[in-house]
mmCIF file of C-alpha atoms in Angstrom:
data_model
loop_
_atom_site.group_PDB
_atom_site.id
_atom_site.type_symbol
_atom_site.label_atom_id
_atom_site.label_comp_id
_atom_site.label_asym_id
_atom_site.label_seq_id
_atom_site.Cartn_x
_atom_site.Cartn_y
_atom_site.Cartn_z
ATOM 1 C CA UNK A 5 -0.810 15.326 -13.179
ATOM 2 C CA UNK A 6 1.884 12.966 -12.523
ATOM 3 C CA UNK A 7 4.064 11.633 -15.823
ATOM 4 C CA UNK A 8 5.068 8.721 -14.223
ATOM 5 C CA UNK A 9 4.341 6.647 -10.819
ATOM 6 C CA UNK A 10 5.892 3.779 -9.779
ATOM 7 C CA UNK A 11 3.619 0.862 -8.025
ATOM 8 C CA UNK A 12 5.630 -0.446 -5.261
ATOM 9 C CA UNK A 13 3.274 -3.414 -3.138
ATOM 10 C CA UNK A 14 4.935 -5.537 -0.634
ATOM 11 C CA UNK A 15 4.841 -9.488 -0.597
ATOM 12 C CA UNK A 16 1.516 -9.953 0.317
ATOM 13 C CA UNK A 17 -0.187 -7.119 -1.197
ATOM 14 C CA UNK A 18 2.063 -7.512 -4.385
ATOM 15 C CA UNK A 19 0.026 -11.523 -4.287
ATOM 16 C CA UNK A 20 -3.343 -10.595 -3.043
ATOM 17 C CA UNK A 21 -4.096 -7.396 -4.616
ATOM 18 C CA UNK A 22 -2.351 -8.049 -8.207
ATOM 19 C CA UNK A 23 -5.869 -7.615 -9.529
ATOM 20 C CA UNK A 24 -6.388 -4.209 -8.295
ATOM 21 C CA UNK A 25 -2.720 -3.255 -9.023
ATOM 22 C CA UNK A 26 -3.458 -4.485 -12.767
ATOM 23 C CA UNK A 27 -6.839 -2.511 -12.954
ATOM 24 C CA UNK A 28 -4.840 0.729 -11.350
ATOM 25 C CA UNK A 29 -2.450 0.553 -13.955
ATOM 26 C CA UNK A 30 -4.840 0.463 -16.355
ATOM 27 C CA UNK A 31 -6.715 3.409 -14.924
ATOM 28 C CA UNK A 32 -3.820 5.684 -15.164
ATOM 29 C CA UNK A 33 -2.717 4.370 -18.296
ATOM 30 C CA UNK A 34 -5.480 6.012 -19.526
ATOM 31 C CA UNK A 35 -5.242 8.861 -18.232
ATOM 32 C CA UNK A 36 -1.605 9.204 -19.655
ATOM 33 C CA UNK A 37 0.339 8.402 -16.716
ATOM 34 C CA UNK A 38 3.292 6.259 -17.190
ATOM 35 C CA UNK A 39 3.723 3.143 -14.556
ATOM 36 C CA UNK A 40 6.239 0.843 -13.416
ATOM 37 C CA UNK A 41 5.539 -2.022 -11.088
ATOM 38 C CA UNK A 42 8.424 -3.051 -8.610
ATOM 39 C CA UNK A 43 7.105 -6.262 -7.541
ATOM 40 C CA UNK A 44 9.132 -8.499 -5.127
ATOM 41 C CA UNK A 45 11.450 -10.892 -6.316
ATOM 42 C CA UNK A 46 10.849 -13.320 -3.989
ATOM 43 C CA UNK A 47 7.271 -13.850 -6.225
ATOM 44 C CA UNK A 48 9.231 -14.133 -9.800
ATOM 45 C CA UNK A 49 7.922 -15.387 -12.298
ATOM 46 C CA UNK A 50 4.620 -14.229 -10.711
ATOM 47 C CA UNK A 51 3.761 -11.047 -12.957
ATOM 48 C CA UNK A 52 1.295 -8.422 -12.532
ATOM 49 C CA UNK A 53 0.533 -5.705 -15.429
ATOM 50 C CA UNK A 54 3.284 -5.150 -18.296
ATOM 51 C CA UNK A 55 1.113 -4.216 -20.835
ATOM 52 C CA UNK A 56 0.528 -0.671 -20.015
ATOM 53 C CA UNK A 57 3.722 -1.126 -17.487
ATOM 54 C CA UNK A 58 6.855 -1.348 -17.074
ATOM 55 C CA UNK A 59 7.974 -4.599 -14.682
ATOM 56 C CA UNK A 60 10.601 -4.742 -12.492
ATOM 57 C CA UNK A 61 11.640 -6.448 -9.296
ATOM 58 C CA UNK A 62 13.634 -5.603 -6.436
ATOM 59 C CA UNK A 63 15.047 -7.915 -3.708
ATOM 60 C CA UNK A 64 12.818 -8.069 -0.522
ATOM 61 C CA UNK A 65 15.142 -11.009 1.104
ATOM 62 C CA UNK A 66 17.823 -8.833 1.825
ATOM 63 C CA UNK A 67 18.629 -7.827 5.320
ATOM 64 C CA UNK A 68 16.966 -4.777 6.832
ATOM 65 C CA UNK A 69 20.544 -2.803 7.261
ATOM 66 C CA UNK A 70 20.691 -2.959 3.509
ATOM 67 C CA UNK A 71 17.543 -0.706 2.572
ATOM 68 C CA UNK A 72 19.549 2.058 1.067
ATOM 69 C CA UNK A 73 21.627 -0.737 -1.484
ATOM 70 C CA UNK A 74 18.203 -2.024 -2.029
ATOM 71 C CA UNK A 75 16.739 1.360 -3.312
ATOM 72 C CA UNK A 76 19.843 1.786 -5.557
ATOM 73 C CA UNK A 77 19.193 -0.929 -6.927
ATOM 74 C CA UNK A 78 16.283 -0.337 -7.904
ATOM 75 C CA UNK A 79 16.505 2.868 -9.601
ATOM 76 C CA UNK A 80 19.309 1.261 -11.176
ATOM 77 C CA UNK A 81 16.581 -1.351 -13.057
ATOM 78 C CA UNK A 82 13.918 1.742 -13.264
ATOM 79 C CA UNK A 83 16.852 3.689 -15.258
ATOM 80 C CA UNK A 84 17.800 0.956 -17.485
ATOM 81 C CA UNK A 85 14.366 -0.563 -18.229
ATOM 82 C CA UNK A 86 12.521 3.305 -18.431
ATOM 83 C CA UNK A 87 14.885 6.053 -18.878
ATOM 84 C CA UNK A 88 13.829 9.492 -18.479
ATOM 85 C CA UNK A 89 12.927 11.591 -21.107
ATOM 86 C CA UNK A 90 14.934 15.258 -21.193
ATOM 87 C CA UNK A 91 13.896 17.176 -18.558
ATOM 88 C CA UNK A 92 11.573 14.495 -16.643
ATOM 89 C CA UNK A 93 11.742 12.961 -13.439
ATOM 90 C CA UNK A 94 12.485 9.469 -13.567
ATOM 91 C CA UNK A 95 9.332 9.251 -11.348
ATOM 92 C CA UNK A 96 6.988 11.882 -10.130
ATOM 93 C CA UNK A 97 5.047 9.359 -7.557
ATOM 94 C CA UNK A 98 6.184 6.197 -5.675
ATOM 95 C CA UNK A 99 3.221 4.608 -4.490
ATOM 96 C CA UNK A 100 3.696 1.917 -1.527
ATOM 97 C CA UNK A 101 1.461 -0.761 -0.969
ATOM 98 C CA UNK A 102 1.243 -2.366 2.261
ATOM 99 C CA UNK A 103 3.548 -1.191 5.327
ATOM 100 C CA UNK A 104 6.653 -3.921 3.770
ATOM 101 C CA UNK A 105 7.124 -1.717 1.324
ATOM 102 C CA UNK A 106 7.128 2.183 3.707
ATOM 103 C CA UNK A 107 10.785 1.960 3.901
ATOM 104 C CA UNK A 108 12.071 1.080 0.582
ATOM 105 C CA UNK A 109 9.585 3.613 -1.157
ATOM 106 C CA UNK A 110 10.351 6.683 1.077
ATOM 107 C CA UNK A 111 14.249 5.567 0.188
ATOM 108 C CA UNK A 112 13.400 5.288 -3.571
ATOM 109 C CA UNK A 113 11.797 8.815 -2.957
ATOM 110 C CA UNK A 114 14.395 10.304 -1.223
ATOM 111 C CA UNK A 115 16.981 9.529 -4.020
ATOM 112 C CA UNK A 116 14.741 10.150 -7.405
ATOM 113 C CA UNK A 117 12.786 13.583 -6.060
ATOM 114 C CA UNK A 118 9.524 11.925 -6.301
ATOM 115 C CA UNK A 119 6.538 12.422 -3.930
ATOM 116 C CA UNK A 120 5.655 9.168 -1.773
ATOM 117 C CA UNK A 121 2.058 8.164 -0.989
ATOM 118 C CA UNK A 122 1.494 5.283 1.123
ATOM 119 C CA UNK A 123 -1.524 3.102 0.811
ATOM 120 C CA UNK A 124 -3.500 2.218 3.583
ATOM 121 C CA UNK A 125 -5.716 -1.115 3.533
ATOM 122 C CA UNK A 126 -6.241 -2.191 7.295
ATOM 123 C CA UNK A 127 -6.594 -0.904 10.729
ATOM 124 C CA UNK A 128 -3.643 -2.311 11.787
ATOM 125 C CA UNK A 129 -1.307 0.201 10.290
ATOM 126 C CA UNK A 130 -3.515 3.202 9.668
ATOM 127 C CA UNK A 131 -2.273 5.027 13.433
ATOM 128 C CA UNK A 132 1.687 4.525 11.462
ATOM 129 C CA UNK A 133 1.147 5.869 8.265
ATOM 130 C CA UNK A 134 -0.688 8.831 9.771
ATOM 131 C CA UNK A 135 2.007 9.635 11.874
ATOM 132 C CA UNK A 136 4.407 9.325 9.050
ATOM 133 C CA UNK A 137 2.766 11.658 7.019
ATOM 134 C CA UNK A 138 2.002 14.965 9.288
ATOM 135 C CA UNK A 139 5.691 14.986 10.887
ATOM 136 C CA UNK A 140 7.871 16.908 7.846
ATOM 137 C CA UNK A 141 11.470 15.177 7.416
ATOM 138 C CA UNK A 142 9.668 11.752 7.221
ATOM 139 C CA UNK A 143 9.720 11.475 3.493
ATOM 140 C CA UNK A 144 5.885 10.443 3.113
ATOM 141 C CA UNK A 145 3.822 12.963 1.142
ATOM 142 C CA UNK A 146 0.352 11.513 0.889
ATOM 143 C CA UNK A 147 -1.702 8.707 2.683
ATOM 144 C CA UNK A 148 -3.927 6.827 0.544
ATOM 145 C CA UNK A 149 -7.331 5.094 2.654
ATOM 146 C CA UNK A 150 -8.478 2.085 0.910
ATOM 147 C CA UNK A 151 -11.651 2.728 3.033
ATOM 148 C CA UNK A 152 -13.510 6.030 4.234
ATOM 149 C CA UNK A 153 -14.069 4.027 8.277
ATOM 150 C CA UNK A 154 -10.461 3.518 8.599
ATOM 151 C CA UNK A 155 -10.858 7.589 8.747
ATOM 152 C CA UNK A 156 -11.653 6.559 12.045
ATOM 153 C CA UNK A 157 -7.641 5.846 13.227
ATOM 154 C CA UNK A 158 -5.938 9.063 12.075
ATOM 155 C CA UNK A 159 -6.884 12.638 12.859
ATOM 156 C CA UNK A 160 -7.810 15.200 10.514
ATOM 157 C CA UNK A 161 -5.569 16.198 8.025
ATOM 158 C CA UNK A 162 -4.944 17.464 4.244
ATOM 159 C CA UNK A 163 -2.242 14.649 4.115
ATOM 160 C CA UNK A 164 -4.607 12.001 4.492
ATOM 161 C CA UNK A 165 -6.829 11.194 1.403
ATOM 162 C CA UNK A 166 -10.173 9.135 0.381
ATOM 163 C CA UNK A 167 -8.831 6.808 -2.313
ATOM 164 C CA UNK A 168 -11.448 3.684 -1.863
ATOM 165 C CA UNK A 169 -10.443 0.248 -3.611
ATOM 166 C CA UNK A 170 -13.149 -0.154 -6.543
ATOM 167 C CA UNK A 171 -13.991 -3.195 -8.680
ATOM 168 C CA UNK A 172 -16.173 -3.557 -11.972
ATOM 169 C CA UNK A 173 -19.217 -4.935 -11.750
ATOM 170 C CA UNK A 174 -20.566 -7.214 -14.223
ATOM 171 C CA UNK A 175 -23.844 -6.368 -15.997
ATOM 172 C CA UNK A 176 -25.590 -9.605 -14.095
ATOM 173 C CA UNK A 177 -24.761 -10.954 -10.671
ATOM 174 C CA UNK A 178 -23.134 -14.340 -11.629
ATOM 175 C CA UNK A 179 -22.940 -15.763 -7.973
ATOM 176 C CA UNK A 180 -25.912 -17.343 -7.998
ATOM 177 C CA UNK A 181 -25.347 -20.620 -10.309
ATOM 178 C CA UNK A 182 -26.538 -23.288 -7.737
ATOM 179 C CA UNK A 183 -30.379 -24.283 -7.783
ATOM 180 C CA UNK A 184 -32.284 -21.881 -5.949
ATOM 181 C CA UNK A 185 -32.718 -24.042 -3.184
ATOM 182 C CA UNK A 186 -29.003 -25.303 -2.902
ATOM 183 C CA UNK A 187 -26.170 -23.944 -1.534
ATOM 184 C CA UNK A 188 -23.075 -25.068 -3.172
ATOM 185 C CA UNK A 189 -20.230 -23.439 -2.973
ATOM 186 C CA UNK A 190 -19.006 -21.497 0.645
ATOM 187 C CA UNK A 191 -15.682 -19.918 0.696
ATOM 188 C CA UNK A 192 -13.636 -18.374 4.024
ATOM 189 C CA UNK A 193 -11.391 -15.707 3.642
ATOM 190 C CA UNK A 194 -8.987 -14.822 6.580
ATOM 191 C CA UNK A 195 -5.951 -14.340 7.680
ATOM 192 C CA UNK A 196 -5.541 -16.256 10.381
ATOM 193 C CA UNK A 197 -3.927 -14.299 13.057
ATOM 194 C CA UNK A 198 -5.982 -15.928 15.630
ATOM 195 C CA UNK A 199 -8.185 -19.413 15.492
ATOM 196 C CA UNK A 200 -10.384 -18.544 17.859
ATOM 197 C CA UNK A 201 -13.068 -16.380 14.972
ATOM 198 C CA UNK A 202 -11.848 -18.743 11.929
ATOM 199 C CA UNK A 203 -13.006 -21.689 14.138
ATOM 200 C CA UNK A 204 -16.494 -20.318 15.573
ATOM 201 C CA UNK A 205 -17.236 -19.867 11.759
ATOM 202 C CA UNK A 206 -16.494 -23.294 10.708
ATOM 203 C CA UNK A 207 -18.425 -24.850 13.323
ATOM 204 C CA UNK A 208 -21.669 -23.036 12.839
ATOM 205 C CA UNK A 209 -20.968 -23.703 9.186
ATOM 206 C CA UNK A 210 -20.592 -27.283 10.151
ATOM 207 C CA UNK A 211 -23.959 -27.077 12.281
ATOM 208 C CA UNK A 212 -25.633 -24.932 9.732
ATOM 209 C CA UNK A 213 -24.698 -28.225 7.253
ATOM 210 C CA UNK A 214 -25.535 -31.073 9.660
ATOM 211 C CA UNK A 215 -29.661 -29.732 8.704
ATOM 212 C CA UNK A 216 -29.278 -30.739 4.816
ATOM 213 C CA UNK A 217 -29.641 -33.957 3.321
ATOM 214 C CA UNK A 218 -25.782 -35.394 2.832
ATOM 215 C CA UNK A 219 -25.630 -35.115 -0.768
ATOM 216 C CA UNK A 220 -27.216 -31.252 -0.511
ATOM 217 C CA UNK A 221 -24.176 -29.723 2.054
ATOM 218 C CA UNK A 222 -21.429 -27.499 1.107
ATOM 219 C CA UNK A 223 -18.057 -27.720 -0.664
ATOM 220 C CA UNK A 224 -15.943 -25.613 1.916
ATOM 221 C CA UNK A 225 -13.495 -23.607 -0.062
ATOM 222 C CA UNK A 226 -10.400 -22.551 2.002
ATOM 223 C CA UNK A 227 -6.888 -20.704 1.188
ATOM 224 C CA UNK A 228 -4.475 -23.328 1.099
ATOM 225 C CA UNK A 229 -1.808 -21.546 3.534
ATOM 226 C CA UNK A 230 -5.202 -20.417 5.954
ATOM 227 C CA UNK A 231 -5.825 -23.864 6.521
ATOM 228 C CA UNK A 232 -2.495 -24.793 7.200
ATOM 229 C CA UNK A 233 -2.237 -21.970 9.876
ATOM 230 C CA UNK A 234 -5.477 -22.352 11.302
ATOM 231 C CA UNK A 235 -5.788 -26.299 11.107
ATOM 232 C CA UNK A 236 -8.828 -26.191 9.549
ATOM 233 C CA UNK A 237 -8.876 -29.479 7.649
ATOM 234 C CA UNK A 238 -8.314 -31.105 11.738
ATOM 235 C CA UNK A 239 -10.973 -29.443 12.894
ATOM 236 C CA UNK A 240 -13.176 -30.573 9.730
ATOM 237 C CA UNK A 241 -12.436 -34.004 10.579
ATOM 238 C CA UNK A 242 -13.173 -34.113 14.268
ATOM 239 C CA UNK A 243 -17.059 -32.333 12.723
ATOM 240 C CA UNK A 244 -17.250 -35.037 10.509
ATOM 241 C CA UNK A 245 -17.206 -32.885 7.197
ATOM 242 C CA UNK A 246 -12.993 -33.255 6.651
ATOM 243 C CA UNK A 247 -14.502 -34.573 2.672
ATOM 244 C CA UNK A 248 -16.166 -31.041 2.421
ATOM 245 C CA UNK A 249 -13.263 -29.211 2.016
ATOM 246 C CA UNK A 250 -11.369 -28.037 -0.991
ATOM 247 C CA UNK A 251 -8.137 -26.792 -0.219
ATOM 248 C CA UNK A 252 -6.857 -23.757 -3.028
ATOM 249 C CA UNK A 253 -3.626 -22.522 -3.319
ATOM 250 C CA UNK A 254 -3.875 -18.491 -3.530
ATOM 251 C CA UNK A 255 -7.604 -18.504 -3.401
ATOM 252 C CA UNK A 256 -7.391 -14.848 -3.671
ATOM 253 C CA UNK A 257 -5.999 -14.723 -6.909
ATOM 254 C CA UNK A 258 -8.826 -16.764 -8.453
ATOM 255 C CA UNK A 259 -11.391 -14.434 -8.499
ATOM 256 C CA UNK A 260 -14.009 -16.148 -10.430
ATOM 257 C CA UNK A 261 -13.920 -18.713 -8.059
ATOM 258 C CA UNK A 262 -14.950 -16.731 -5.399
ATOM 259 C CA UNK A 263 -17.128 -14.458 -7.716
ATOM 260 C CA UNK A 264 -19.002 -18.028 -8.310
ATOM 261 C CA UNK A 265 -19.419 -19.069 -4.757
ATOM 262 C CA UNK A 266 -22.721 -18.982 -3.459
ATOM 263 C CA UNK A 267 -21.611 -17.596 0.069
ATOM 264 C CA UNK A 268 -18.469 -16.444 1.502
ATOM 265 C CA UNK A 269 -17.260 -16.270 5.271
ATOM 266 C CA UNK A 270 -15.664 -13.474 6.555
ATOM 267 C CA UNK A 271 -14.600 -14.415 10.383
ATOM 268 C CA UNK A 272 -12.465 -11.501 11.059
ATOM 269 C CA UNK A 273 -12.370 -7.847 12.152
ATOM 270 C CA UNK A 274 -9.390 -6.350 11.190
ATOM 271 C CA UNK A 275 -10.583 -3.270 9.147
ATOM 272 C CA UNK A 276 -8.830 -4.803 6.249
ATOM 273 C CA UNK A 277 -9.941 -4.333 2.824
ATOM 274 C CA UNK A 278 -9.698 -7.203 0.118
ATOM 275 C CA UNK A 279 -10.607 -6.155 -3.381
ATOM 276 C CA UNK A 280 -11.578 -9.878 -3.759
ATOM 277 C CA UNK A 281 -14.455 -9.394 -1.372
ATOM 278 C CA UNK A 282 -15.791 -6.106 -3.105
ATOM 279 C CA UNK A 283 -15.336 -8.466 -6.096
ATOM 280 C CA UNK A 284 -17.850 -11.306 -5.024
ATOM 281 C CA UNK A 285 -20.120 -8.412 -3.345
ATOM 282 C CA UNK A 286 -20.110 -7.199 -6.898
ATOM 283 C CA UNK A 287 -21.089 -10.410 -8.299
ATOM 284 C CA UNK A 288 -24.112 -11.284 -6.068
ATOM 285 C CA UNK A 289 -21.949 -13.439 -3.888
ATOM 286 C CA UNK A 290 -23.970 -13.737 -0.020
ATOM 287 C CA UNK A 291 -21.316 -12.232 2.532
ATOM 288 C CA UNK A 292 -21.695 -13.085 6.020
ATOM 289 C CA UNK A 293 -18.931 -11.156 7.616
ATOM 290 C CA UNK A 294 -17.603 -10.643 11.815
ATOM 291 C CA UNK A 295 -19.000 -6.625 12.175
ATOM 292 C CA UNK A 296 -16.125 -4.919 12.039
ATOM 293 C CA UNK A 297 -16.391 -0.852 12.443
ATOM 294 C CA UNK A 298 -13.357 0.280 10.529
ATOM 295 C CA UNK A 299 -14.500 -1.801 7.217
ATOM 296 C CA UNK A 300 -17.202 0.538 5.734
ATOM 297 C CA UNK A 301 -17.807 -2.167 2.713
ATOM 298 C CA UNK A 302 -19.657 -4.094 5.495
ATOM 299 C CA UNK A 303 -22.918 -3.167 5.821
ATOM 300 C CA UNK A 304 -25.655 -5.072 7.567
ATOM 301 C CA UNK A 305 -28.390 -5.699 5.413
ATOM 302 C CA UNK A 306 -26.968 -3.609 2.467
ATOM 303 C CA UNK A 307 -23.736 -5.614 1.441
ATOM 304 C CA UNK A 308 -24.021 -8.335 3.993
ATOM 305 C CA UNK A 309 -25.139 -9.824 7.132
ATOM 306 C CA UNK A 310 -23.453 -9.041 9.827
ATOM 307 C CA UNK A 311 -22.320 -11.090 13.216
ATOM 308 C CA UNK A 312 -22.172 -9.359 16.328
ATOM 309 C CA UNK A 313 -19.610 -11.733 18.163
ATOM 310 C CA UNK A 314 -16.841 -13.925 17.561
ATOM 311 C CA UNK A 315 -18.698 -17.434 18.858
ATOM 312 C CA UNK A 316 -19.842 -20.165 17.823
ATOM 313 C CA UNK A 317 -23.966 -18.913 19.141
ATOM 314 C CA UNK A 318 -23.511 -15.511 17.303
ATOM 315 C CA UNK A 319 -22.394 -17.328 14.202
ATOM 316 C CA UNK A 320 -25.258 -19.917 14.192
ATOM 317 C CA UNK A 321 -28.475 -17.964 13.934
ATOM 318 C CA UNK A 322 -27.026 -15.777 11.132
ATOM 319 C CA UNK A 323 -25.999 -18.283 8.960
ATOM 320 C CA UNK A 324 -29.461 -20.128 9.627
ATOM 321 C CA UNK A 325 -31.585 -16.994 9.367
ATOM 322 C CA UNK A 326 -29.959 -15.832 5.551
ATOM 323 C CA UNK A 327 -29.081 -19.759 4.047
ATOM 324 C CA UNK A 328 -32.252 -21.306 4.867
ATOM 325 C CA UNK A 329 -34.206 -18.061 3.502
ATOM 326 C CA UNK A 330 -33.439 -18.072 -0.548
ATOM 327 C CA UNK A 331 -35.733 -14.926 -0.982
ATOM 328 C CA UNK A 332 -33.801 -13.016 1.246
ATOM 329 C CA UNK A 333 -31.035 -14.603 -0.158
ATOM 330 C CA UNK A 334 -31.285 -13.484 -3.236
ATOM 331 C CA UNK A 335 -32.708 -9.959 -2.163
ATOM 332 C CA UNK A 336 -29.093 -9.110 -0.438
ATOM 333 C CA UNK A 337 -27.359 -10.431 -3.398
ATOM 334 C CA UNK A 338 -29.103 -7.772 -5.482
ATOM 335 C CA UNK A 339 -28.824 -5.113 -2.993
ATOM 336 C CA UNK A 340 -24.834 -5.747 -2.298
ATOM 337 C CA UNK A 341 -24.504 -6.022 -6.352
ATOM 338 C CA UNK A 342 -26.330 -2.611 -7.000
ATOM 339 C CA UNK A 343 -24.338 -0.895 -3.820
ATOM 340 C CA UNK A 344 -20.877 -1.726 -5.315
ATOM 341 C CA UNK A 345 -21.906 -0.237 -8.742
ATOM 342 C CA UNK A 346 -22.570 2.985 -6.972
ATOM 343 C CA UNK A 347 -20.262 3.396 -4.364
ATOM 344 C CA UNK A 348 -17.128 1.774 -5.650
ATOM 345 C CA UNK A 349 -16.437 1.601 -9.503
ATOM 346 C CA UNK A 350 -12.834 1.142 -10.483
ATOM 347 C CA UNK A 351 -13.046 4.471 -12.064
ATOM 348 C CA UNK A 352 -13.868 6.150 -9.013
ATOM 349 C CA UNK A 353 -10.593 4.606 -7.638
ATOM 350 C CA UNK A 354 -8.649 6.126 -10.075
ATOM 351 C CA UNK A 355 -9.682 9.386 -9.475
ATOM 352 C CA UNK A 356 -9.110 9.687 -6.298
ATOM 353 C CA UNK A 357 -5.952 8.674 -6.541
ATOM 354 C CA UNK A 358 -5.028 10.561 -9.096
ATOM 355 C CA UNK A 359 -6.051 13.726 -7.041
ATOM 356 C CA UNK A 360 -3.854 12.308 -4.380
ATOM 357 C CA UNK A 361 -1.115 12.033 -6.497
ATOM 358 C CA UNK A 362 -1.419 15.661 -7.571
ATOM 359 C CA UNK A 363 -1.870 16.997 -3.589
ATOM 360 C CA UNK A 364 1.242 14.281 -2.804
ATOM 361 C CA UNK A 365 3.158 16.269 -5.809
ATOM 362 C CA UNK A 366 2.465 19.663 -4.479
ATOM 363 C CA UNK A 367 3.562 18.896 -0.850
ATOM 364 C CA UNK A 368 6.775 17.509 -2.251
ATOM 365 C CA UNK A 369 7.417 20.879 -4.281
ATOM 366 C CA UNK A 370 6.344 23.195 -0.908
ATOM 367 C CA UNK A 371 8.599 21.039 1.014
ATOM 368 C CA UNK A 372 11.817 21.330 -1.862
ATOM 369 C CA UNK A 373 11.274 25.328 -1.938
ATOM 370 C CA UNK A 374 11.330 25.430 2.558
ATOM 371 C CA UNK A 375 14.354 23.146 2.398
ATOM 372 C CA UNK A 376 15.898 25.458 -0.352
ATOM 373 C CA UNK A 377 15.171 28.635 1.306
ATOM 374 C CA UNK A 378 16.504 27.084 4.469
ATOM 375 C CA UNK A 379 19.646 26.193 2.778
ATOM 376 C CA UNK A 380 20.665 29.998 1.806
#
């Protein structure tokens, strides 16, 4: 068991997943680990934990050529704000979240003697982080999956560990606050790498609405930086439903706003897991999501209904075969409520990780003893 891990997310996991960082921390907390967060400074006065942590932050605007002044640095603050007891590491465990933070951690590793485990969330960097971990000299100990179909990218090895993102679950689904035979509320998460999916979603969503009566269609909840990127609120006006949308700064970060939506839009296939989405799953929210084989959350008829394509035509039918239907509406909210409770608690997050700390540990000390018997 680890005494003390430090939390190290990059910018935009450090801002999206502060929720799950908070409910980590917790976690371990109570399982008498001590934490630090390093969150970036770039996001002060933006907080996450400090109540069963301790908060620091390091500089991520520095240039690239200054990594190794950047991890001095911050052991420097870890020192002064925690300082080891006699005898103890100053941490056992740095814990990077999202690929920003790969190269600072492994530094901060390198210098304190602690084990690094890298968290994987998306298929995007899965392949990397593999390949990290099973060549020895790399400085990566452990690789964390957020989700058992990103499995799917790496190949077989006692490196890479099962660690999926959990939630809590509330005792009732509270999604479901419109009249039964209203729809609301429909939010769109994405990232907005390419318009082409984000679009084919808001134009069936803006066909889907053209069927209602005008004072019975959709408010259209959208991230205010994805509608920048994605010029969403011009291609609302040129459909004719530009006063639909409400525009909302780190949309993300209010989870009961999404956890009160009656539906949310998930365009995208980018194996990427958002603890926000597990969140409104959790809460009875309706999830129509792109299919998308490396996100195992997504499951057709279980957690969600699925699309099969990234146009406009696939998107249509869906949406008009699950929001015109409110008893199979509110059979896949139960189902997707009742599947989170069982296959991804927060607690079962914890432990996972925690047993991937302790395998990340013992590589660490196998690799110390080769290096030492090399050295003689």
């Amino acid at each position: 068991m680890p005494s003390r891990v430090l939390i190290l997310p990059d910018r935009s996991l450090a801002q999206r997943e502060r929720t799950l960082l908070e409910r980590l921390e917790i976690g371990l907390a109570d399982e008498g680990v001590r934490v630090a967060h390093a969150l970036p400074a770039s996001l002060a006065p933006m907080s996450v934990g400090g109540v069963y942590s301790t908060v620091v932050h390091y500089q991520d605007a520095w240039a690239p050529g200054l990594g190794p002044v950047k991890a001095r640095a911050l052991v420097d603050l870890l020192e002064e704000a925690s300082p080891p007891e006699r005898d103890k590491n100053l941490i056992d465990v740095v814990h990077c979240f999202g690929q920003g933070s790969w190269s600072l951690g492994r530094l901060v590793g390198e210098m304190t003697g602690a084990a690094v485990v890298l968290e994987v969330h998306d298929a995007a960097s899965t392949p990397a982080a593999a390949q990290l971990a099973v060549k020895a000299g790399n400085g990566v100990h452990a690789v964390s999956l957020a989700d058992d179909a990103l499995s799917k990218l790496c190949k077989q090895s006692p490196m890479v560990r099962l660690a999926p993102w959990g939630v809590y679950t509330p005792e009732q689904p509270v999604s479901q606050l419109s009249p039964p035979d209203r729809l609301e509320v429909v939010a769109l998460l994405g990232s907005g790498a390419t318009e082409r999916p984000i679009f084919a979603a808001v134009k069936a969503l803006c066909d889907f609405a053209r069927k209602l009566p005008e004072d019975q269609r959709p408010m259209i909840l959208v991230d205010a930086g994805l509608a920048d990127r994605c010029r969403i609120y011009r291609w609302l006006g040129q459909l004719g439903f530009a006063g639909r949308l409400c525009e909302v700064s780190d949309l993300e970060g209010k989870r009961d706003v999404l956890a009160e939506s009656d539906v949310l839009l998930l365009p995208e296939a980018l194996g990427e897991q958002r603890s926000s989405v597990l969140e409104a799953m959790a809460a009875g929210t309706i999830v129509v999501a792109a299919a998308d084989k490396h996100n195992g959350t997504l499951i057709g008829g279980v957690t969600c209904r699925l699309v099969g394509g990234s146009s406009v035509s696939d998107w249509q039918p869906v949406l008009d075969g699950i929001l015109l239907d409110q008893p199979r509406r509110a059979a896949l909210s139960e189902s997707s409520s009742k599947w989170v409770a069982s296959q991804r608690s927060a607690s079962s997050h914890v432990r996972e990780t925690l047993v991937t700390y302790r395998e990340a540990i013992a590589v660490k000390a196998a690799e110390s003893k080769a290096g030492q018997r090399a050295a003689v």
